[in-house]
Coordinates of N, CA and C in Angstrom, one line a residue:
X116 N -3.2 41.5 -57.7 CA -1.8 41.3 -57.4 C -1.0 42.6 -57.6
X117 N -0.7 43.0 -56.6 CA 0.3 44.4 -56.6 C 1.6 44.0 -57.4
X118 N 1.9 44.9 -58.2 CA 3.1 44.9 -58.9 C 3.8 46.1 -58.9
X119 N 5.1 46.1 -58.5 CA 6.2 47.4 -58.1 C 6.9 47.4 -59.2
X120 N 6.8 48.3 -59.5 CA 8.2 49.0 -60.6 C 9.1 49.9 -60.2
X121 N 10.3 50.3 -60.2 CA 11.4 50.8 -59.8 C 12.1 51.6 -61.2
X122 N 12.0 52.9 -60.1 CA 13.1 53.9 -61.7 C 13.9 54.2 -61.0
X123 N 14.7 55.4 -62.1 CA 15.9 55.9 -61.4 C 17.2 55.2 -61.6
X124 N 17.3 54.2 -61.5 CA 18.7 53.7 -61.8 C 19.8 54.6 -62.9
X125 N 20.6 54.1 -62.3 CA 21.7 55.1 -63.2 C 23.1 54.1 -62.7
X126 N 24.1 55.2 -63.8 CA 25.3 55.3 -63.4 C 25.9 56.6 -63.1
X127 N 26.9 57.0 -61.9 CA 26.9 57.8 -61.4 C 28.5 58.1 -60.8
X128 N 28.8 59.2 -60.5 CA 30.4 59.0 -59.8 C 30.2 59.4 -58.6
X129 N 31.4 58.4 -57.4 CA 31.0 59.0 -55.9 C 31.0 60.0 -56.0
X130 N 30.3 60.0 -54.6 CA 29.8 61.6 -54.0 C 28.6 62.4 -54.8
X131 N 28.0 61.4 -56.1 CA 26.6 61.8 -56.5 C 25.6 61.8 -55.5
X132 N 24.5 62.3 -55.7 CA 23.2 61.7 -55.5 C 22.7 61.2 -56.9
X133 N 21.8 60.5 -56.4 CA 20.5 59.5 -57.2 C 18.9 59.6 -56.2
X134 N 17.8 59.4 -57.3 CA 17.0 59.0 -56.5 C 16.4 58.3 -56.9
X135 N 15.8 57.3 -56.5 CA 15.1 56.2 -57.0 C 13.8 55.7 -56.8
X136 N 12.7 55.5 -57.8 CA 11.2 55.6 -57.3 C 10.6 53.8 -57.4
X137 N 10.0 53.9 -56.8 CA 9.2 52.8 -56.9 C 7.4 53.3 -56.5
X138 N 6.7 52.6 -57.7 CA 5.3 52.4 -58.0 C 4.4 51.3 -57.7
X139 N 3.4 51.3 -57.6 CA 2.7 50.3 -57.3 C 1.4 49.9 -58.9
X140 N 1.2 48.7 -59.5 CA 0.5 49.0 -60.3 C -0.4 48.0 -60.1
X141 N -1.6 47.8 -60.5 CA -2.6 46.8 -60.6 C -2.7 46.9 -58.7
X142 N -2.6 47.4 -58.1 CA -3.1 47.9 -57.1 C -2.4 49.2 -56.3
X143 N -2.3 49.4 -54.5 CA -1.9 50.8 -54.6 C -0.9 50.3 -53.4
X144 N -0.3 51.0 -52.8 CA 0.5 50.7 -51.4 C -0.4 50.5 -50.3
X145 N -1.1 51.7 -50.4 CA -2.4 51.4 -49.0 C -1.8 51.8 -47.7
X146 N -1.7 50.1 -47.4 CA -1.3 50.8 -45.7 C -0.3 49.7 -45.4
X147 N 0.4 49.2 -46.4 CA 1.7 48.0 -46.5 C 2.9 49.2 -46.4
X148 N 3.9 48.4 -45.2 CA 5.1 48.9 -45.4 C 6.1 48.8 -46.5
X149 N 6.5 49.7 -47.1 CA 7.6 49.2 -48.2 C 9.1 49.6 -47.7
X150 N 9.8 48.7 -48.4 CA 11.3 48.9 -48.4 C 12.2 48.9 -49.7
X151 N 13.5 49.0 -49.1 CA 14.3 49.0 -50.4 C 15.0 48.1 -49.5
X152 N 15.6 47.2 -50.8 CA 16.9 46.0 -50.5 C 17.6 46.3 -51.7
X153 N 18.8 45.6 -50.9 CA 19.7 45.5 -52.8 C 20.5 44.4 -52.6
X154 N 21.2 43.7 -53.6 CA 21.7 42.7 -54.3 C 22.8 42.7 -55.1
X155 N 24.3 42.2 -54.8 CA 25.6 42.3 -55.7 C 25.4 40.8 -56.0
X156 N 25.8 40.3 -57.1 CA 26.3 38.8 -57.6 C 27.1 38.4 -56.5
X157 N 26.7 37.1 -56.1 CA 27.1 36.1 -54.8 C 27.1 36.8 -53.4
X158 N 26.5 37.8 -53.6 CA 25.9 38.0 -52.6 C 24.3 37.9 -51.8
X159 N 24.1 38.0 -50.4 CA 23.0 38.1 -50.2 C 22.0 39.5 -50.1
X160 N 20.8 39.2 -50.3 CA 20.1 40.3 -50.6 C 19.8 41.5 -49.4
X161 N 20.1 42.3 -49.6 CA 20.8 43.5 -48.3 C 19.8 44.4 -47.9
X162 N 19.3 44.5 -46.9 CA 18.1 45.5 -46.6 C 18.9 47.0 -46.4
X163 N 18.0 48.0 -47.0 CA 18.2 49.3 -46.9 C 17.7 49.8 -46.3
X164 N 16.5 50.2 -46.4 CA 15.4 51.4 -45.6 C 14.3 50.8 -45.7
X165 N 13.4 51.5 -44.9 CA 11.8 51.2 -45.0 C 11.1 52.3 -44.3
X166 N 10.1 52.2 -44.9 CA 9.2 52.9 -44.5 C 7.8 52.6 -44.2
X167 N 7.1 53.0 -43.1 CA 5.5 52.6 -42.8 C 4.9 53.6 -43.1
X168 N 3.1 52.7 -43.4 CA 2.1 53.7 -44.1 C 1.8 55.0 -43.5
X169 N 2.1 55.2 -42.5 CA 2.5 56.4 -41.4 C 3.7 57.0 -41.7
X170 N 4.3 56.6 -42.6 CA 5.7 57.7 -42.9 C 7.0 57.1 -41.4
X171 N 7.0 56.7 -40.9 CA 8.4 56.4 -40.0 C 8.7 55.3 -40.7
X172 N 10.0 55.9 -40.4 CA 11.4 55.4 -41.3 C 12.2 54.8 -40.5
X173 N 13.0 53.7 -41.1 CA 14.4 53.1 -40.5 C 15.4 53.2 -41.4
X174 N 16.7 53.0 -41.4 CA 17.7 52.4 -42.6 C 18.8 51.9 -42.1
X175 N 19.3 51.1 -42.8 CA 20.4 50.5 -42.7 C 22.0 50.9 -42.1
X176 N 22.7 50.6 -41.3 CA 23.8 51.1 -40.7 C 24.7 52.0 -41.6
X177 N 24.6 51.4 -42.8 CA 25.9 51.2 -43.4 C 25.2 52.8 -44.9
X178 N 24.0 53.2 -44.7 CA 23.2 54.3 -45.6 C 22.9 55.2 -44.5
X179 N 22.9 55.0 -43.3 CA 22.4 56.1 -42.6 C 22.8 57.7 -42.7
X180 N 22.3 58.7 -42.6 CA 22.6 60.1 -42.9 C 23.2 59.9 -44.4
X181 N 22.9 58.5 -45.3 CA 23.1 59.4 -46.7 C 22.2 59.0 -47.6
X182 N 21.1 58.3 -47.0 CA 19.7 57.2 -48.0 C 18.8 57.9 -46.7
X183 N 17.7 58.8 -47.9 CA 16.5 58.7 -46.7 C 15.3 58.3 -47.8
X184 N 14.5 57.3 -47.1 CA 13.1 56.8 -47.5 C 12.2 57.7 -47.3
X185 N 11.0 57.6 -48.4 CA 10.2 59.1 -48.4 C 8.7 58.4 -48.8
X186 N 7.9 59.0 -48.8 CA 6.7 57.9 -49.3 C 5.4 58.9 -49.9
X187 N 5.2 59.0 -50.9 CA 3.7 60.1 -51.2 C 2.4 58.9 -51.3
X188 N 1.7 58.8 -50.4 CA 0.6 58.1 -49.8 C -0.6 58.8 -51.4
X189 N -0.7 59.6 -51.9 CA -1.3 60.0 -52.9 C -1.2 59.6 -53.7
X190 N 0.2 59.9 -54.1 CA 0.4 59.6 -55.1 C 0.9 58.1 -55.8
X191 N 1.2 57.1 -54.5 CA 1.5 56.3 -54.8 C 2.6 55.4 -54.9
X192 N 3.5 56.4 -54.7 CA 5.2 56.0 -54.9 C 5.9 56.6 -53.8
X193 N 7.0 55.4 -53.6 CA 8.0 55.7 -53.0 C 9.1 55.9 -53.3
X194 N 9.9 56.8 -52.6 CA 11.5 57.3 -52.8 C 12.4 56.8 -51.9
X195 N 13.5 56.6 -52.7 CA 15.0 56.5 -52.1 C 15.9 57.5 -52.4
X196 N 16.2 58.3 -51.6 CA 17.2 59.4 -51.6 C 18.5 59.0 -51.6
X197 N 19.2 59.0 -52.6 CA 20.5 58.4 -52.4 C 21.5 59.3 -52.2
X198 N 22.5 60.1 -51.6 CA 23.4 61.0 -51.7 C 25.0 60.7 -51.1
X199 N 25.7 61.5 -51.4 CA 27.3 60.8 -51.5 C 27.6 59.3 -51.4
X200 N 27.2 58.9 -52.8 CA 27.2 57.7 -53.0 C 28.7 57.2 -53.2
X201 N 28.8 55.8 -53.0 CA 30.0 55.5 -52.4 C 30.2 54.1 -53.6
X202 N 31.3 53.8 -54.1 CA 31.4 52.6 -55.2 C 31.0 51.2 -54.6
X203 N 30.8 51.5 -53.3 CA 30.1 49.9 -52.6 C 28.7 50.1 -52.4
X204 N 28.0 51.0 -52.7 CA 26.7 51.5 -53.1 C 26.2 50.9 -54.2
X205 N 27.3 50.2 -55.1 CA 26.9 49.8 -56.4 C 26.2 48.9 -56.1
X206 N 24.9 48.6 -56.7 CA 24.2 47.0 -56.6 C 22.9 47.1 -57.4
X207 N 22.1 45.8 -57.9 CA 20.6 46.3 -58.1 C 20.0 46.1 -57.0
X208 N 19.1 47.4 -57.1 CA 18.2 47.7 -55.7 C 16.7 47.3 -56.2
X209 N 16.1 46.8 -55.0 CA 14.8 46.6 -54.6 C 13.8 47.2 -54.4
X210 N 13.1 47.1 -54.8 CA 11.7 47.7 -54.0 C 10.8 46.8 -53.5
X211 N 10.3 46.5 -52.0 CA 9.4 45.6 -51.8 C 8.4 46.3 -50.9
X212 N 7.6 45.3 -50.9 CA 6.0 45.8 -50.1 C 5.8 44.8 -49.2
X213 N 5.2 45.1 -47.8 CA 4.8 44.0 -47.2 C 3.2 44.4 -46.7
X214 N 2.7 43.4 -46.4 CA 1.1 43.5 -46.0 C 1.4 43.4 -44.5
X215 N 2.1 44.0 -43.9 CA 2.2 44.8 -42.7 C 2.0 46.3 -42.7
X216 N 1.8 46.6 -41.4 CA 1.4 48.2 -41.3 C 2.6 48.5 -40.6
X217 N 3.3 48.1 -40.3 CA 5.0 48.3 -39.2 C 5.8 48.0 -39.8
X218 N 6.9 48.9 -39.6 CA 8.1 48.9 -40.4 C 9.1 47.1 -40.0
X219 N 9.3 47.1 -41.5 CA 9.7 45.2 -41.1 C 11.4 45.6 -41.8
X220 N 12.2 44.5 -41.5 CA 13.7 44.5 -41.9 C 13.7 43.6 -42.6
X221 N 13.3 42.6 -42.7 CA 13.7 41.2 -43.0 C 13.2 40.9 -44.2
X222 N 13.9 40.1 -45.3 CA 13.5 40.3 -46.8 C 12.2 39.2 -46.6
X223 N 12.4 37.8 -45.8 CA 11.3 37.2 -46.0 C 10.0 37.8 -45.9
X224 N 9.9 38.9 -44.6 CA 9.0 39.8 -44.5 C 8.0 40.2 -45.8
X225 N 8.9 40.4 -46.5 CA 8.1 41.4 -48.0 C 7.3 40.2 -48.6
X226 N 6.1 40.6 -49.3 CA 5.5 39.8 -50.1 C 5.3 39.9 -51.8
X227 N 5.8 41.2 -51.8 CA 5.8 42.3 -53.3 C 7.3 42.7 -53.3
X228 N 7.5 42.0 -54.7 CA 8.6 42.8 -55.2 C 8.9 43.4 -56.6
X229 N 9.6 44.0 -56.9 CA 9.9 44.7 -57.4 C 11.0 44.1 -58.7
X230 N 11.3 44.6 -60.2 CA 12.3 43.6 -60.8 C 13.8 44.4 -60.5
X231 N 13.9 45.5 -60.1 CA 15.1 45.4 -59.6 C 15.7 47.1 -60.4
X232 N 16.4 47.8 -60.0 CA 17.4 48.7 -60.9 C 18.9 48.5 -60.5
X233 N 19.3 49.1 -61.6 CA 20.9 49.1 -61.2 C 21.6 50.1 -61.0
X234 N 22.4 50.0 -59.8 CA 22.6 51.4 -59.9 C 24.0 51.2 -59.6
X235 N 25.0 51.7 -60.3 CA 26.6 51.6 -60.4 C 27.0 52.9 -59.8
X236 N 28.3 52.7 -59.4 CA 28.6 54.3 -58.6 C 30.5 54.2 -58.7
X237 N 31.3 54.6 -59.5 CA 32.3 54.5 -59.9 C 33.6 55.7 -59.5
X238 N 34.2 55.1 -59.3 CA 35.6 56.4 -58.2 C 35.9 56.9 -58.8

C-alpha cells in the first residue's frame, strides 16, 4: 500500500513562494501519475497540477505561470512550486497518486492520497 506524505506547508505573505514535497513510502511512484489538489472548509476538493511518469505537466487555470509540478523519478518525490502566492491560494493541499501512466484531472481518478498540508498566504 503506497502511502504519500506531504511537506512544506507554511504560512506565508502574498507574493511569497513556497514549495511543497510529496513522498511515497511503503512503496515508490513508479510510473503512476501524481497530482496536487487542495481543499477550503465547505468547499470542494480543487485540482492543481499533475504530473506523468514521463515528466509532462498540466495545471490548473487559476495556478498557471505561478505553480509548476516537478517530479525526481530517483528520488522519489514530487514538487509543487508555488510562487506569488495569492490569499485565495490559502487551503490544505493534496498530494495524490494514480495507477495511471497519463496525466488525469479528476480527483476520483487518484487512488493514493496524501494527509494533507496547510498552507495559509495572508495580505
Amino acid at each position: 500500500q503506497v502511502q504519500l506524505i506531504e511537506y512544506g506547508g507554511g504560512s506565508v505573505q502574498a507574493g511569497d513562494s513556497l514549495r511543497l514535497s510529496c513522498t511515497a513510502s511503503g512503496g515508490t511512484f513508479g510510473t503512476y501519475s501524481v497530482g496536487w489538489f487542495r481543499q477550503t472548509p465547505g468547499k470542494e476538493r480543487e485540482y492543481v497540477a499533475a504530473i506523468s511518469w514521463l515528466g509532462e505537466s498540466n495545471s490548473a487555470d487559476s495556478v498557471k505561470g505561478r505553480f509548476t509540478i516537478s517530479r525526481d523519478n530517483a528520488k522519489n518525490i514530487v514538487y509543487l512550486e508555488m510562487s506569488s502566492l495569492k490569499p485565495e491560494d490559502t487551503s490544505v493541499y493534496y498530494c495524490a497518486a494514480s495507477r495511471t501512466s497519463i496525466i488525469v484531472t479528476g480527483r476520483h481518478q487518484y487512488h493514493y492520497w496524501g494527509q494533507g498540508t496547510q498552507v495559509t498566504v495572508s495580505s
